[in-house]
Structure formats: C-alpha cells, structure tokens
PDB file of C-alpha atoms in Angstrom:
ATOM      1  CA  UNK A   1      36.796  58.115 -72.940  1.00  0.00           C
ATOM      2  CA  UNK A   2      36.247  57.927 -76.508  1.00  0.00           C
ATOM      3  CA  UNK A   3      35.069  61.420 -76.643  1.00  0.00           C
ATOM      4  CA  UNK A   4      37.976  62.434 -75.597  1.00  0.00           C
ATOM      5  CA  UNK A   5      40.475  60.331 -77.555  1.00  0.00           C
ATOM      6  CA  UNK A   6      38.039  61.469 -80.748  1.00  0.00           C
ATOM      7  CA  UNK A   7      38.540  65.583 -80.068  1.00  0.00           C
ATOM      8  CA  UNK A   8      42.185  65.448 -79.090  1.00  0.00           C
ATOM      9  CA  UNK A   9      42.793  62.782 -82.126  1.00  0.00           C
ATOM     10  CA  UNK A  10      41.087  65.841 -84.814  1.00  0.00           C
ATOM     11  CA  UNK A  11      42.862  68.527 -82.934  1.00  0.00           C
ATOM     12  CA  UNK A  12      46.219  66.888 -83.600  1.00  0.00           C
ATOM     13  CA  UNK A  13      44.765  65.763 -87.095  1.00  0.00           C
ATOM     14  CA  UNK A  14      43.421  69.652 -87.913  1.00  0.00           C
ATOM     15  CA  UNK A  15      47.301  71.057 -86.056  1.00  0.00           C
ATOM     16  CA  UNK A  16      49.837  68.843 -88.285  1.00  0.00           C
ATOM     17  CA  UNK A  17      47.326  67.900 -91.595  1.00  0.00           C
ATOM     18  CA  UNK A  18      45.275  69.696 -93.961  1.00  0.00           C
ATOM     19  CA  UNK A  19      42.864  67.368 -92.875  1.00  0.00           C
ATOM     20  CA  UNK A  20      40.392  68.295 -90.539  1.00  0.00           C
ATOM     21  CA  UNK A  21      38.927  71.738 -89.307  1.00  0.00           C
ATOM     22  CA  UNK A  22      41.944  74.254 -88.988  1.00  0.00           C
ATOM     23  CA  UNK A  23      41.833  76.929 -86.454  1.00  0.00           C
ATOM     24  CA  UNK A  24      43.834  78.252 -83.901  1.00  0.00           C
ATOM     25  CA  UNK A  25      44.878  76.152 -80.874  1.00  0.00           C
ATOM     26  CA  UNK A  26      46.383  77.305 -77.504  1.00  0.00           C
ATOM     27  CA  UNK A  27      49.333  75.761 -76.108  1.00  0.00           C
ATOM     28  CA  UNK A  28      47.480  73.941 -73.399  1.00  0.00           C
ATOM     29  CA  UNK A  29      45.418  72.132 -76.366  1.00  0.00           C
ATOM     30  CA  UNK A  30      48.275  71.157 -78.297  1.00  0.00           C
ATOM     31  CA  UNK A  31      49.999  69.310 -75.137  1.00  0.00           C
ATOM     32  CA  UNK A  32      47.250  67.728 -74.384  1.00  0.00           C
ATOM     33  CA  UNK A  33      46.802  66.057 -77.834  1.00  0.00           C
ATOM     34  CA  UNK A  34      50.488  64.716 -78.180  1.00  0.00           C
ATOM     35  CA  UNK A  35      49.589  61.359 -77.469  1.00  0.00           C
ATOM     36  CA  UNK A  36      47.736  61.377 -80.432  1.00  0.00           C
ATOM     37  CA  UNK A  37      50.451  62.321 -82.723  1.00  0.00           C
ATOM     38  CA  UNK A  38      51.305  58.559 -83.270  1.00  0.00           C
ATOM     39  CA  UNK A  39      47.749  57.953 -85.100  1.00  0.00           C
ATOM     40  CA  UNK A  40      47.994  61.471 -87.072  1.00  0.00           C
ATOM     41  CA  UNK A  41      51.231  59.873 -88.333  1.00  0.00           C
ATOM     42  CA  UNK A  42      49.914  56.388 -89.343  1.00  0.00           C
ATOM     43  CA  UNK A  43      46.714  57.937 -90.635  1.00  0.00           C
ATOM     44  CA  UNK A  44      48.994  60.300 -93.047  1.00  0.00           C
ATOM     45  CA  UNK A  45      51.009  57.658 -93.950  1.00  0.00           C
ATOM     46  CA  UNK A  46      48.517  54.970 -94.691  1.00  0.00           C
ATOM     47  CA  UNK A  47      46.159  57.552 -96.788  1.00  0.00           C
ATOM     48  CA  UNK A  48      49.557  58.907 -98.515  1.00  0.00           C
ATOM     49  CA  UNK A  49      50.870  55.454 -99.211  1.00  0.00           C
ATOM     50  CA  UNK A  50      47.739  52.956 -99.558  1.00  0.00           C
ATOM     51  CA  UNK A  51      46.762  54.083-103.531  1.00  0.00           C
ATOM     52  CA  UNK A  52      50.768  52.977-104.516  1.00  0.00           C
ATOM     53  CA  UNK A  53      49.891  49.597-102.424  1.00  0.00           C
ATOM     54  CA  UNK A  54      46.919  48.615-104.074  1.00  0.00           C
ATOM     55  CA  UNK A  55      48.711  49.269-107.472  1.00  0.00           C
ATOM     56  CA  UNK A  56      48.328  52.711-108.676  1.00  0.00           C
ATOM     57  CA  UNK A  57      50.629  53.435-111.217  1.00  0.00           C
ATOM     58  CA  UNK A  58      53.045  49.811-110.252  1.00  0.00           C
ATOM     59  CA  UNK A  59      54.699  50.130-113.700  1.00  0.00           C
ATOM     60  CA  UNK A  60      56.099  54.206-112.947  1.00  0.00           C
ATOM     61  CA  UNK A  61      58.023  54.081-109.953  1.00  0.00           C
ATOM     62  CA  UNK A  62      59.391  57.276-110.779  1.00  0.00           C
ATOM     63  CA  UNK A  63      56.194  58.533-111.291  1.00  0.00           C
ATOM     64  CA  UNK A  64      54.662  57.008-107.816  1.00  0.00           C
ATOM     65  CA  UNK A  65      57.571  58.509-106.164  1.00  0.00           C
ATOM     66  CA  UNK A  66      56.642  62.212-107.163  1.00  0.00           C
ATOM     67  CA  UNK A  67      53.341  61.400-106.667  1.00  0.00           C
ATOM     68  CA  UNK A  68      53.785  60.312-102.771  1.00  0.00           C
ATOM     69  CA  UNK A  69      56.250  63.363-102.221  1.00  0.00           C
ATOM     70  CA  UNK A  70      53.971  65.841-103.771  1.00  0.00           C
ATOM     71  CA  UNK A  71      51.066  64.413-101.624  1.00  0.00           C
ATOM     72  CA  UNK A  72      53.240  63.911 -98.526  1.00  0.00           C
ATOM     73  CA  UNK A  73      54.190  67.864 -98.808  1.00  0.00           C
ATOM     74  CA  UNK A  74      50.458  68.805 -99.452  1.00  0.00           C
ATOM     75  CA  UNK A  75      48.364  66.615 -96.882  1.00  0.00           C
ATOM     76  CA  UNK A  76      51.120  67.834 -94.076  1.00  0.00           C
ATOM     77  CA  UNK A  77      51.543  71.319 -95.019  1.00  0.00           C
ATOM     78  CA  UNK A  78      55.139  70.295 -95.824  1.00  0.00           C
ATOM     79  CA  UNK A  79      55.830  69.852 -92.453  1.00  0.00           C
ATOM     80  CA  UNK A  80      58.389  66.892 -92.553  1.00  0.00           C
ATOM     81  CA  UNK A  81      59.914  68.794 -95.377  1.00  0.00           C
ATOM     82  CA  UNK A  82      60.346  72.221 -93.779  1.00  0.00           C
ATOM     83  CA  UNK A  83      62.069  70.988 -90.940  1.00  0.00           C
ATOM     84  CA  UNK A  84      64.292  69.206 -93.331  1.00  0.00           C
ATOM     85  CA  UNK A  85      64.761  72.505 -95.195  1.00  0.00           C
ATOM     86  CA  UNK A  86      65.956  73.726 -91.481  1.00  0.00           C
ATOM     87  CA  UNK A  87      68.596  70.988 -90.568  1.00  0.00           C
ATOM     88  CA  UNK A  88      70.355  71.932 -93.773  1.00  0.00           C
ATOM     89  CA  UNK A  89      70.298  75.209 -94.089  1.00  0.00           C
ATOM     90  CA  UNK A  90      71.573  75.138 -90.167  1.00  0.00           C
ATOM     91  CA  UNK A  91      74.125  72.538 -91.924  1.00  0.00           C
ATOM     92  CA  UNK A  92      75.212  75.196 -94.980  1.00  0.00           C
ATOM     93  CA  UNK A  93      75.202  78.326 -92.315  1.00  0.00           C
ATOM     94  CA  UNK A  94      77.893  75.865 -90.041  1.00  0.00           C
ATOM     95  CA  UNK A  95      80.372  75.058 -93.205  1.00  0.00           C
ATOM     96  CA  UNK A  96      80.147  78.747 -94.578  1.00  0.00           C
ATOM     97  CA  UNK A  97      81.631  79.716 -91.353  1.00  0.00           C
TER      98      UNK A  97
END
C-alpha cells in the first residue's frame, strides 16, 4: 500500500515538478497517479513558500514576491503560469474579434 502511494506520488511529482526523475509517462500512468496531485501541490507549495515563512528576506516584500514567482515558475516548469498565458490569450483572440 505504501509502495504504491510512494511510485504514483514521484510519478505525479517527476510529471508536474522539476523535482523528481523526468521521463516519459503513458496515459494509463498519469490517470492512475491523479489522486496524488493534491500532495504534489502542497509539497510545491510548502517548499516554494516555507523559506518566506521562516523569515527570509521579511523586510523586502517586493523582493520575496519575485522571489516566490520566479521559484513557483521554475520548480513547476511554469505550469500554473502557462495555462494562465492560455486563458488570456483565448481572452485577447475573443475581444479582437
């Protein structure tokens, strides 16, 4: 049971992170390691946001900001922020119309 919660958990870690061992996956491998998405996601976010809790740079918020987006886009591959990209340029292509 906990072999199995381990190798889908680093499959979905290595599919949506840089974090991991990256290679290609089938479809069938991917499904089956959606239910681990929810950890990949609080793993990225605590490792992304735990050096701005404990204090790193508390007196440059402008500077911890930055820092958590340029981590954010690296650790993920700029995942979040590609799809973002996509909603508005699917927004831009609708008004040009």
């Amino acid at each position: 049971m906990l072999t199995r919660f381990w190798t889908e958990y680093m499959t979905a870690l290595s599919f949506m992170t840089r974090l991991g061992c990256a290679r290609m996956y089938s479809n069938e491998e991917i499904a089956a390691t959606m239910r681990q998405f929810y950890a990949v996601g609080l793993t990225v976010g605590a490792l992304i946001t735990l050096p701005f809790a404990l204090g790193a740079f508390s007196q440059h918020p402008w500077v911890q900001a930055w820092l958590w987006v340029f981590l954010s886009i690296w650790v993920t591959r700029a995942l979040h922020w590609d799809g973002w990209a996509d909603i508005w340029g699917w927004m831009g292509e609708l008004c040009s119309r």
